[in-house]
PDB file of C-alpha atoms in Angstrom:
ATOM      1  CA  UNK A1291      -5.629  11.232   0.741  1.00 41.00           C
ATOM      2  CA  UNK A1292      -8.264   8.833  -0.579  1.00 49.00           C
ATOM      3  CA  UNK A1293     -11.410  10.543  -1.414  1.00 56.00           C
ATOM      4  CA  UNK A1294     -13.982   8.611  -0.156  1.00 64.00           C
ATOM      5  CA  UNK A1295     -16.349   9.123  -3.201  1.00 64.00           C
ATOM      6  CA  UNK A1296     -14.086   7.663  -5.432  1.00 71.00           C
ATOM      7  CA  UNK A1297     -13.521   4.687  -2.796  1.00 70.00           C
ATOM      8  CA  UNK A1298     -14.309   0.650  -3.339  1.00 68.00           C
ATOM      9  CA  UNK A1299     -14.773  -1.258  -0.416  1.00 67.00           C
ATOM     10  CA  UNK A1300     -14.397  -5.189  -0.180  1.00 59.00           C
ATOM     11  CA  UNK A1301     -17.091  -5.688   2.047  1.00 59.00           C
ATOM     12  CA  UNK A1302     -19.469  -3.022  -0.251  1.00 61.00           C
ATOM     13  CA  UNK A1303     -18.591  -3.367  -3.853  1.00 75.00           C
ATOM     14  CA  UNK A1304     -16.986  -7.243  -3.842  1.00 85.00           C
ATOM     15  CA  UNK A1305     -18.558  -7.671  -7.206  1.00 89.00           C
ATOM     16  CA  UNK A1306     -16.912  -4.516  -8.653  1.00 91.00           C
ATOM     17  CA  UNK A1307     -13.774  -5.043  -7.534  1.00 93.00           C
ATOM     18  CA  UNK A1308     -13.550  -9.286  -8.305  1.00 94.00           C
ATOM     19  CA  UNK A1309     -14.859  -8.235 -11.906  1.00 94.00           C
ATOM     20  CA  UNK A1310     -11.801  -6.030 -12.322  1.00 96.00           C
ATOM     21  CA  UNK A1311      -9.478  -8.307 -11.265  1.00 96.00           C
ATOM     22  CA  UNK A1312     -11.119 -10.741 -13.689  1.00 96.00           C
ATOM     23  CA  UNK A1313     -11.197  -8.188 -16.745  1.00 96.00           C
ATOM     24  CA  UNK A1314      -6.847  -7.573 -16.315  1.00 97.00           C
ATOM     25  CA  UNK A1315      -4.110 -10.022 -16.848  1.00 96.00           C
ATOM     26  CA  UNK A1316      -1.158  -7.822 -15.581  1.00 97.00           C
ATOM     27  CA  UNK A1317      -0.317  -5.767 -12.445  1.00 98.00           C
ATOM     28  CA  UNK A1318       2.585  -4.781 -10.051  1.00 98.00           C
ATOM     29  CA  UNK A1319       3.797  -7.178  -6.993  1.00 97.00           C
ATOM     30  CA  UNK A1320       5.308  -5.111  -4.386  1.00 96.00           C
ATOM     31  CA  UNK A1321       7.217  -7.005  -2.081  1.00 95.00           C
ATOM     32  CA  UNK A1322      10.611  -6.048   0.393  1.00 91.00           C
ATOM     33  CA  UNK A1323      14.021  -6.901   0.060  1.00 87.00           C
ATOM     34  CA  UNK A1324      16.198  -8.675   2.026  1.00 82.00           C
ATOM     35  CA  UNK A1325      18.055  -5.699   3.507  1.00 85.00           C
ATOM     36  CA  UNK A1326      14.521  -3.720   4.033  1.00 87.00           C
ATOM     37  CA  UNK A1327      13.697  -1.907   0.931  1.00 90.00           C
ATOM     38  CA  UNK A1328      10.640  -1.963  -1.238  1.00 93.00           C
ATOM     39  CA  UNK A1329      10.880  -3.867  -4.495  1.00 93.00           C
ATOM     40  CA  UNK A1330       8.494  -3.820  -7.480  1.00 95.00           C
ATOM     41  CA  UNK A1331       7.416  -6.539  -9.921  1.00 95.00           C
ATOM     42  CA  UNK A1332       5.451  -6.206 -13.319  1.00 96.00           C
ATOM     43  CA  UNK A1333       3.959  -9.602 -14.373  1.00 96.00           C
ATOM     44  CA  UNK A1334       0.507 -11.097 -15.654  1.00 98.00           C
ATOM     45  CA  UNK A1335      -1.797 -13.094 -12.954  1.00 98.00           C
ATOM     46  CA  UNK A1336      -5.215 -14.447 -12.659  1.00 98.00           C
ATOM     47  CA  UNK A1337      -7.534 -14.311 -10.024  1.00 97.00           C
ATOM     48  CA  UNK A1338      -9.589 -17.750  -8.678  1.00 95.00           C
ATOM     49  CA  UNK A1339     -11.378 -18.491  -5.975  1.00 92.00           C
ATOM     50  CA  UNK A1340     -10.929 -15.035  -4.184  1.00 93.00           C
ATOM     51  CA  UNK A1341      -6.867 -15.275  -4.390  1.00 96.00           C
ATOM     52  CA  UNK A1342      -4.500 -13.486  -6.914  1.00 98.00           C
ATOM     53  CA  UNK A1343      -1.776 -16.582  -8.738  1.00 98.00           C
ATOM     54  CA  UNK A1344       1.211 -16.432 -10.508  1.00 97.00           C
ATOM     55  CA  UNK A1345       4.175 -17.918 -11.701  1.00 96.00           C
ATOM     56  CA  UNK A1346       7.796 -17.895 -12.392  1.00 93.00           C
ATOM     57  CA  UNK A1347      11.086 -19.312 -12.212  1.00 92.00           C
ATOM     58  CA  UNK A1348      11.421 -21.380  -8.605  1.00 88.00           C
ATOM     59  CA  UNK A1349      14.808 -19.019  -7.927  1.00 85.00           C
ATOM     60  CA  UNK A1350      15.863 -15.855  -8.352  1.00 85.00           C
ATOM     61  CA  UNK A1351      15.261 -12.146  -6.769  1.00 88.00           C
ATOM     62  CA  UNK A1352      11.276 -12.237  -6.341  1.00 89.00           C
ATOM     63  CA  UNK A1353      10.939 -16.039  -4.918  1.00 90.00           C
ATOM     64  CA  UNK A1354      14.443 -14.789  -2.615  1.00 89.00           C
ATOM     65  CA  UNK A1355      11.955 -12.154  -1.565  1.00 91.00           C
ATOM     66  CA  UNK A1356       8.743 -14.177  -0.728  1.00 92.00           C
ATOM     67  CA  UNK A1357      10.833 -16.941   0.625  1.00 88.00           C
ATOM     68  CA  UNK A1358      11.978 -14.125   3.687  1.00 88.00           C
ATOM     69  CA  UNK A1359       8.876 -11.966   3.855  1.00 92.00           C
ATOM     70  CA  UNK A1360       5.484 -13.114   2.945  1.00 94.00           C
ATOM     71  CA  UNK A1361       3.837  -9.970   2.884  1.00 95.00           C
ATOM     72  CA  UNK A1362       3.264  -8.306  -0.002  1.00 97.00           C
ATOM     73  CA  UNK A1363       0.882  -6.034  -1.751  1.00 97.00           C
ATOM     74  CA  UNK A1364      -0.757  -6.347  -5.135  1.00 98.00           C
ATOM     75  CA  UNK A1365      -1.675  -3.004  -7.658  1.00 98.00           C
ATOM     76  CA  UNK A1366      -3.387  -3.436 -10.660  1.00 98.00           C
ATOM     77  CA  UNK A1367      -4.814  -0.493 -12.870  1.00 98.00           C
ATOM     78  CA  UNK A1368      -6.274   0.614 -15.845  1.00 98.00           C
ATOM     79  CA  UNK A1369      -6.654   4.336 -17.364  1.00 98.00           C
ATOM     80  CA  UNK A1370      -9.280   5.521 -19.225  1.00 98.00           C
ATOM     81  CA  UNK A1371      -8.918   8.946 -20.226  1.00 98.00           C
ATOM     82  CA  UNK A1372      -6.999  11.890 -19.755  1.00 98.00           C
ATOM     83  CA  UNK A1373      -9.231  14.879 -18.352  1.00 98.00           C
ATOM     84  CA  UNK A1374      -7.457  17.902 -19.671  1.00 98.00           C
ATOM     85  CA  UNK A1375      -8.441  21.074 -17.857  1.00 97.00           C
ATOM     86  CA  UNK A1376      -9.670  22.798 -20.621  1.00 96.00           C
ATOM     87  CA  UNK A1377     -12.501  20.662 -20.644  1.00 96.00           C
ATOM     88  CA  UNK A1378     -13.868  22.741 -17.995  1.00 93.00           C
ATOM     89  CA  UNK A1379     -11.262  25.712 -17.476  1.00 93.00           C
ATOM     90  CA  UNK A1380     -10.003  27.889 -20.615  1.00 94.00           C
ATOM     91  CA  UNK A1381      -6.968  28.871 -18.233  1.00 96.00           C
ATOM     92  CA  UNK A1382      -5.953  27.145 -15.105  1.00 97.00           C
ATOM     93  CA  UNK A1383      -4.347  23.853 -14.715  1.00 97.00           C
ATOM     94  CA  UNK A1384      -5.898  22.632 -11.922  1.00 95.00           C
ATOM     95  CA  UNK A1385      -8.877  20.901 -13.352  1.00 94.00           C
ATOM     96  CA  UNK A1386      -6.663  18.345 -15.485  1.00 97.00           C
ATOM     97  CA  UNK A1387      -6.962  14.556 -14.232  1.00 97.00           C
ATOM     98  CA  UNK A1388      -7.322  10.970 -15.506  1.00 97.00           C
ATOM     99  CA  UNK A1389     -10.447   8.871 -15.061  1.00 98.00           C
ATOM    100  CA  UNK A1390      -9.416   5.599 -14.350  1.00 97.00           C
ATOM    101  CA  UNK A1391      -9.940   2.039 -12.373  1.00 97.00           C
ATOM    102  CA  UNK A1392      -7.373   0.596  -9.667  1.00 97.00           C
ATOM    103  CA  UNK A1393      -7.439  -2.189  -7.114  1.00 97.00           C
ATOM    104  CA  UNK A1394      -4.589  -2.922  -4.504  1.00 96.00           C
ATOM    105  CA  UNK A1395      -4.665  -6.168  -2.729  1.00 96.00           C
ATOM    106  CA  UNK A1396      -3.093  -6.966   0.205  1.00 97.00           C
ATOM    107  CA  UNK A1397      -1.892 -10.236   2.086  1.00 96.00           C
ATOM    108  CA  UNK A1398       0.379 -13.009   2.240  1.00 97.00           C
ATOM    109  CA  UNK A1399       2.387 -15.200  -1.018  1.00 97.00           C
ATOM    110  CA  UNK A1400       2.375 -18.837  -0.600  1.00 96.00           C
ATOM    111  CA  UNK A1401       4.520 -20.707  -2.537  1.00 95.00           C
ATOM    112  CA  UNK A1402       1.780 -23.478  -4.194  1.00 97.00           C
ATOM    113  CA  UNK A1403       3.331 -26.910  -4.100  1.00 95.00           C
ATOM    114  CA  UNK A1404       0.291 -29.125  -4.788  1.00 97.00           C
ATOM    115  CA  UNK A1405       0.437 -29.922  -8.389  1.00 97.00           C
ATOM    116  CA  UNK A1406      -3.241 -29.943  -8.763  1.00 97.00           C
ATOM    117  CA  UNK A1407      -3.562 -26.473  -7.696  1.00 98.00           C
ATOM    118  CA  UNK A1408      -0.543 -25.442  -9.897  1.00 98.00           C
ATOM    119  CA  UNK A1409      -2.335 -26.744 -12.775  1.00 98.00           C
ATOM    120  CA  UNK A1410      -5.150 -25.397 -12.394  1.00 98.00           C
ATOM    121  CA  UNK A1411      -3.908 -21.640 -11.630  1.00 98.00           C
ATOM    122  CA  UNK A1412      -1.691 -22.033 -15.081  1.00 98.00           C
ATOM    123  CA  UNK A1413      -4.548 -23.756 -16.970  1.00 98.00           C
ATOM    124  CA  UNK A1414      -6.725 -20.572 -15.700  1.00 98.00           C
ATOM    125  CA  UNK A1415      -4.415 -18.205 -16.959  1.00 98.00           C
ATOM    126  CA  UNK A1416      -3.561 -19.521 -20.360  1.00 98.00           C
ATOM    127  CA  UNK A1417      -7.975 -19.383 -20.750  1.00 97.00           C
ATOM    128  CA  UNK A1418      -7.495 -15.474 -19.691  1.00 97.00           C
ATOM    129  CA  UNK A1419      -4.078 -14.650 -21.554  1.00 97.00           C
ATOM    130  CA  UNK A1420      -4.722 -17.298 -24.439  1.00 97.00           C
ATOM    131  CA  UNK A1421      -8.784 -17.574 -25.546  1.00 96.00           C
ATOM    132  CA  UNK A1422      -8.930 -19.102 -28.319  1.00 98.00           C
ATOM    133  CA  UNK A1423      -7.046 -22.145 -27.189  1.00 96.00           C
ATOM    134  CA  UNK A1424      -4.327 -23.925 -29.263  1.00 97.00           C
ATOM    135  CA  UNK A1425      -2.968 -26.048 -26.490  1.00 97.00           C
ATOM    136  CA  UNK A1426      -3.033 -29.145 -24.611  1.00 97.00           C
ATOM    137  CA  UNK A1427      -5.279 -28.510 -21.372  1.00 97.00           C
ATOM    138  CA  UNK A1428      -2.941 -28.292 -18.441  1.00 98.00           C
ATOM    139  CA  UNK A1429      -3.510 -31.264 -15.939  1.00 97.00           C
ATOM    140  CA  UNK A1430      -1.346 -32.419 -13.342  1.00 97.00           C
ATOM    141  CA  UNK A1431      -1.858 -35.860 -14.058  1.00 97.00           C
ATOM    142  CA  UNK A1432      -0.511 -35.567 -17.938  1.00 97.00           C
ATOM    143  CA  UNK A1433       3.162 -37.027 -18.379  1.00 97.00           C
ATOM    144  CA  UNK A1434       3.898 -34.403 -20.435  1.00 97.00           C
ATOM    145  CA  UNK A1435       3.242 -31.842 -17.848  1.00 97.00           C
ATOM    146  CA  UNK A1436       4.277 -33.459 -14.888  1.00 97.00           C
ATOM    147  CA  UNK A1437       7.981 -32.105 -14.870  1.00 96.00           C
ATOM    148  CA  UNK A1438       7.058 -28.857 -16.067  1.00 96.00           C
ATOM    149  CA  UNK A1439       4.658 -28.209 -13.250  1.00 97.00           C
ATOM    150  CA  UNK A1440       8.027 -29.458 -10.965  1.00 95.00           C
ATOM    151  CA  UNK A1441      10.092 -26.722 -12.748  1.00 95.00           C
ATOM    152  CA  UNK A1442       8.063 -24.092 -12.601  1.00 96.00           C
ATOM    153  CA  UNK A1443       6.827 -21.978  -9.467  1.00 96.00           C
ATOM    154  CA  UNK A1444       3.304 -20.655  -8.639  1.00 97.00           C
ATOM    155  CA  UNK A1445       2.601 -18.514  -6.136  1.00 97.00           C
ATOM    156  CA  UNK A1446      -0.738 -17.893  -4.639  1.00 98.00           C
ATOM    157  CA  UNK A1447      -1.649 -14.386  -2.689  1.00 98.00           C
ATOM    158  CA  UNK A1448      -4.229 -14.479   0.020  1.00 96.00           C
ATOM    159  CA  UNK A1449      -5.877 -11.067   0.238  1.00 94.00           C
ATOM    160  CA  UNK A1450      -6.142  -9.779   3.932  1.00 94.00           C
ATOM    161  CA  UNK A1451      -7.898  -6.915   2.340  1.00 93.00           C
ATOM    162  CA  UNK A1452      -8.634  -5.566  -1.016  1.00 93.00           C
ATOM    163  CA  UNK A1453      -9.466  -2.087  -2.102  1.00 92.00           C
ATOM    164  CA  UNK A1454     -10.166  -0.014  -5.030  1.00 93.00           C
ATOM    165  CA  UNK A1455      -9.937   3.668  -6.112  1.00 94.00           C
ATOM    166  CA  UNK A1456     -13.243   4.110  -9.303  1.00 95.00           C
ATOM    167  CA  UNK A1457     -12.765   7.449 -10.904  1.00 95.00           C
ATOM    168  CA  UNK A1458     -15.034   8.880 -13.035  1.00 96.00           C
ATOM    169  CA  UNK A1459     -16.341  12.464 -12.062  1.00 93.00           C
ATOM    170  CA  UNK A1460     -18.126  11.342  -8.740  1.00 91.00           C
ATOM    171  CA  UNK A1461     -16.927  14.444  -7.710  1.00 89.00           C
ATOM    172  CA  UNK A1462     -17.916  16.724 -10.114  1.00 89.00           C
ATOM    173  CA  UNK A1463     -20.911  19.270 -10.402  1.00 90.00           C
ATOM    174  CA  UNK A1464     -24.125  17.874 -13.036  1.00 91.00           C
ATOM    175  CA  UNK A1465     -22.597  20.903 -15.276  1.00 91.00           C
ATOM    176  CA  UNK A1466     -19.084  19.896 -15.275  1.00 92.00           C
ATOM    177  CA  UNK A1467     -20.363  15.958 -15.958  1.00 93.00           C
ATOM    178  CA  UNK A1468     -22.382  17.510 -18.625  1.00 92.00           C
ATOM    179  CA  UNK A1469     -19.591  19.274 -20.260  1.00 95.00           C
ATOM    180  CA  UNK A1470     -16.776  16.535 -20.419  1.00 96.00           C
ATOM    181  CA  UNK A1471     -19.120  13.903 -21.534  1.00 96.00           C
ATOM    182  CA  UNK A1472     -20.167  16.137 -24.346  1.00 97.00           C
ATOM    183  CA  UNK A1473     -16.464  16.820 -25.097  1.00 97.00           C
ATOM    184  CA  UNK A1474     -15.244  13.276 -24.985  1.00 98.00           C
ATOM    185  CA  UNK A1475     -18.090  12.556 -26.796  1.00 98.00           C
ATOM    186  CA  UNK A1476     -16.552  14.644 -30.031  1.00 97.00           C
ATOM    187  CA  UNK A1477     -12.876  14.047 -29.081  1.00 97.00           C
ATOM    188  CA  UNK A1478     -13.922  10.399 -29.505  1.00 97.00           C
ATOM    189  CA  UNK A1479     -10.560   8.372 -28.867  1.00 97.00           C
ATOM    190  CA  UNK A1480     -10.845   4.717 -28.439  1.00 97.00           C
ATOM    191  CA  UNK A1481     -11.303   4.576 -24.884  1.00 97.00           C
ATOM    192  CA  UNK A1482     -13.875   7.710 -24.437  1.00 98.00           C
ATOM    193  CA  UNK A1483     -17.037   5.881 -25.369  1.00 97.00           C
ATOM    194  CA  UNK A1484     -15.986   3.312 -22.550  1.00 97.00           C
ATOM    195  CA  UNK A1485     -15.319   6.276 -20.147  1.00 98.00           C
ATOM    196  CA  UNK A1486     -18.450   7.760 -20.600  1.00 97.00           C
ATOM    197  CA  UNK A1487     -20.336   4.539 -20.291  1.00 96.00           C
ATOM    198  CA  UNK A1488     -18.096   4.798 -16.503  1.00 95.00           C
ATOM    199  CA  UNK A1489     -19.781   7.868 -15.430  1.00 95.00           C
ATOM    200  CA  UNK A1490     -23.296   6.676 -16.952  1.00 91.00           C
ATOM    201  CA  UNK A1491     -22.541   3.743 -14.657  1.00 91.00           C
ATOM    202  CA  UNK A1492     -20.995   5.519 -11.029  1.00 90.00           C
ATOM    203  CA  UNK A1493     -22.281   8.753 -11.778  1.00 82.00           C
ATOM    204  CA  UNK A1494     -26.220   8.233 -12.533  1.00 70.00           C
ATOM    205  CA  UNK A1495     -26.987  11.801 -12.623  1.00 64.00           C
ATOM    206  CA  UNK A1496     -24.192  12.308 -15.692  1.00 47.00           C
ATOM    207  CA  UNK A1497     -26.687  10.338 -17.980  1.00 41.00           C
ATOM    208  CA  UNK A1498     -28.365  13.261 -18.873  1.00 45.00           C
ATOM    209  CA  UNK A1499     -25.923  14.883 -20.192  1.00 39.00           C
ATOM    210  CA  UNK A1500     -25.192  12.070 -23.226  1.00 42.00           C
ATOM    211  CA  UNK A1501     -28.812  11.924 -24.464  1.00 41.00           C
ATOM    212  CA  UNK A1502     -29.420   8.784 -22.639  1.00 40.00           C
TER     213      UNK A1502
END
């Protein structure tokens, strides 16, 4: 069951969602095989102009895949912290949980032929997965990249519908915000600054309890 406070709509939070998809570089593609059953794929993507691209070698299992079904679905996620339940409970379980970000995307792979947008989706992710530069920008007009851009495959998803799932204590009581952010505040790991900033952010009401 999705709990609706912890819910991101396209339509509602667009912003939210397209600025997560622009902060992560890797997610899962899940796809079908050819006698019916699911199929999952790790690998790194970027996300332009409302669409989710990536690439690959033009044959093998995944392209086999596309090539028979076009639907697919797109997961990307990221974890923040690790809730344990004696945050707020000295003896049951129950209370133990992760804060975290995820956003599925579903629609249809396209196999991207133009060479124009091929270069561009591959110049876009080499800015994302490679900063600081070191490398000839990729153009589809460039000699050198012309048959590499033939060799290689790109393939474009077009969302029918995006969602997320934002959890951060939307859930929880003032008291119970009050007392985790206190105690990741003094746990201090390297993501429980950021998670607190999370529920500053979705949960207004848990600013008090950081001194903000």
């Amino acid at each position: 069951m999705r709990r609706k406070e912890f819910a991101m709509n396209e339509e509602e939070n667009n912003e939210e969602i397209e600025s997560f998809l622009n902060e992560m570089s890797f997610g899962f593609l899940g796809s079908v095989t050819a006698s019916g059953e699911p199929s999952m794929t790790p690998l790194n993507f970027v996300y332009v102009n409302g669409s989710i691209y990536f690439h690959g070698s033009r044959a093998g299992e995944k392209m086999t895949q596309l090539k028979a079904n076009e639907r697919v679905s797109f997961m990307v996620a990221k974890e923040y912290a690790i809730i344990p339940s004696y945050f707020t409970d000295p003896l049951m379980a129950c209370p133990a949980t992760a804060f975290f970000k995820s956003v599925r995307v579903d629609g249809c792979a396209a196999v991207v032929d133009d060479p124009n947008e091929k270069a561009a989706a591959l110049e876009a992710l080499m800015r994302k997965l490679q900063p600081e530069g070191g490398y000839k920008t990729i153009d589809a007009s460039d000699p050198d990249y012309i048959p590499r851009l033939k060799g290689v495959a790109v393939v474009r998803i077009d969302a029918d519908r995006m969602t997320g799932k934002f959890k951060f204590g939307q859930n929880l009581k003032p008291a119970e915000k009050t007392t985790i952010t206190d105690q990741l505040a003094q746990r201090d790991l390297p993501m429980d600054a950021e998670t607190i900033a999370m529920m500053n952010r979705y949960c207004p009401h848990a600013r008090q309890a950081t001194g903000d």
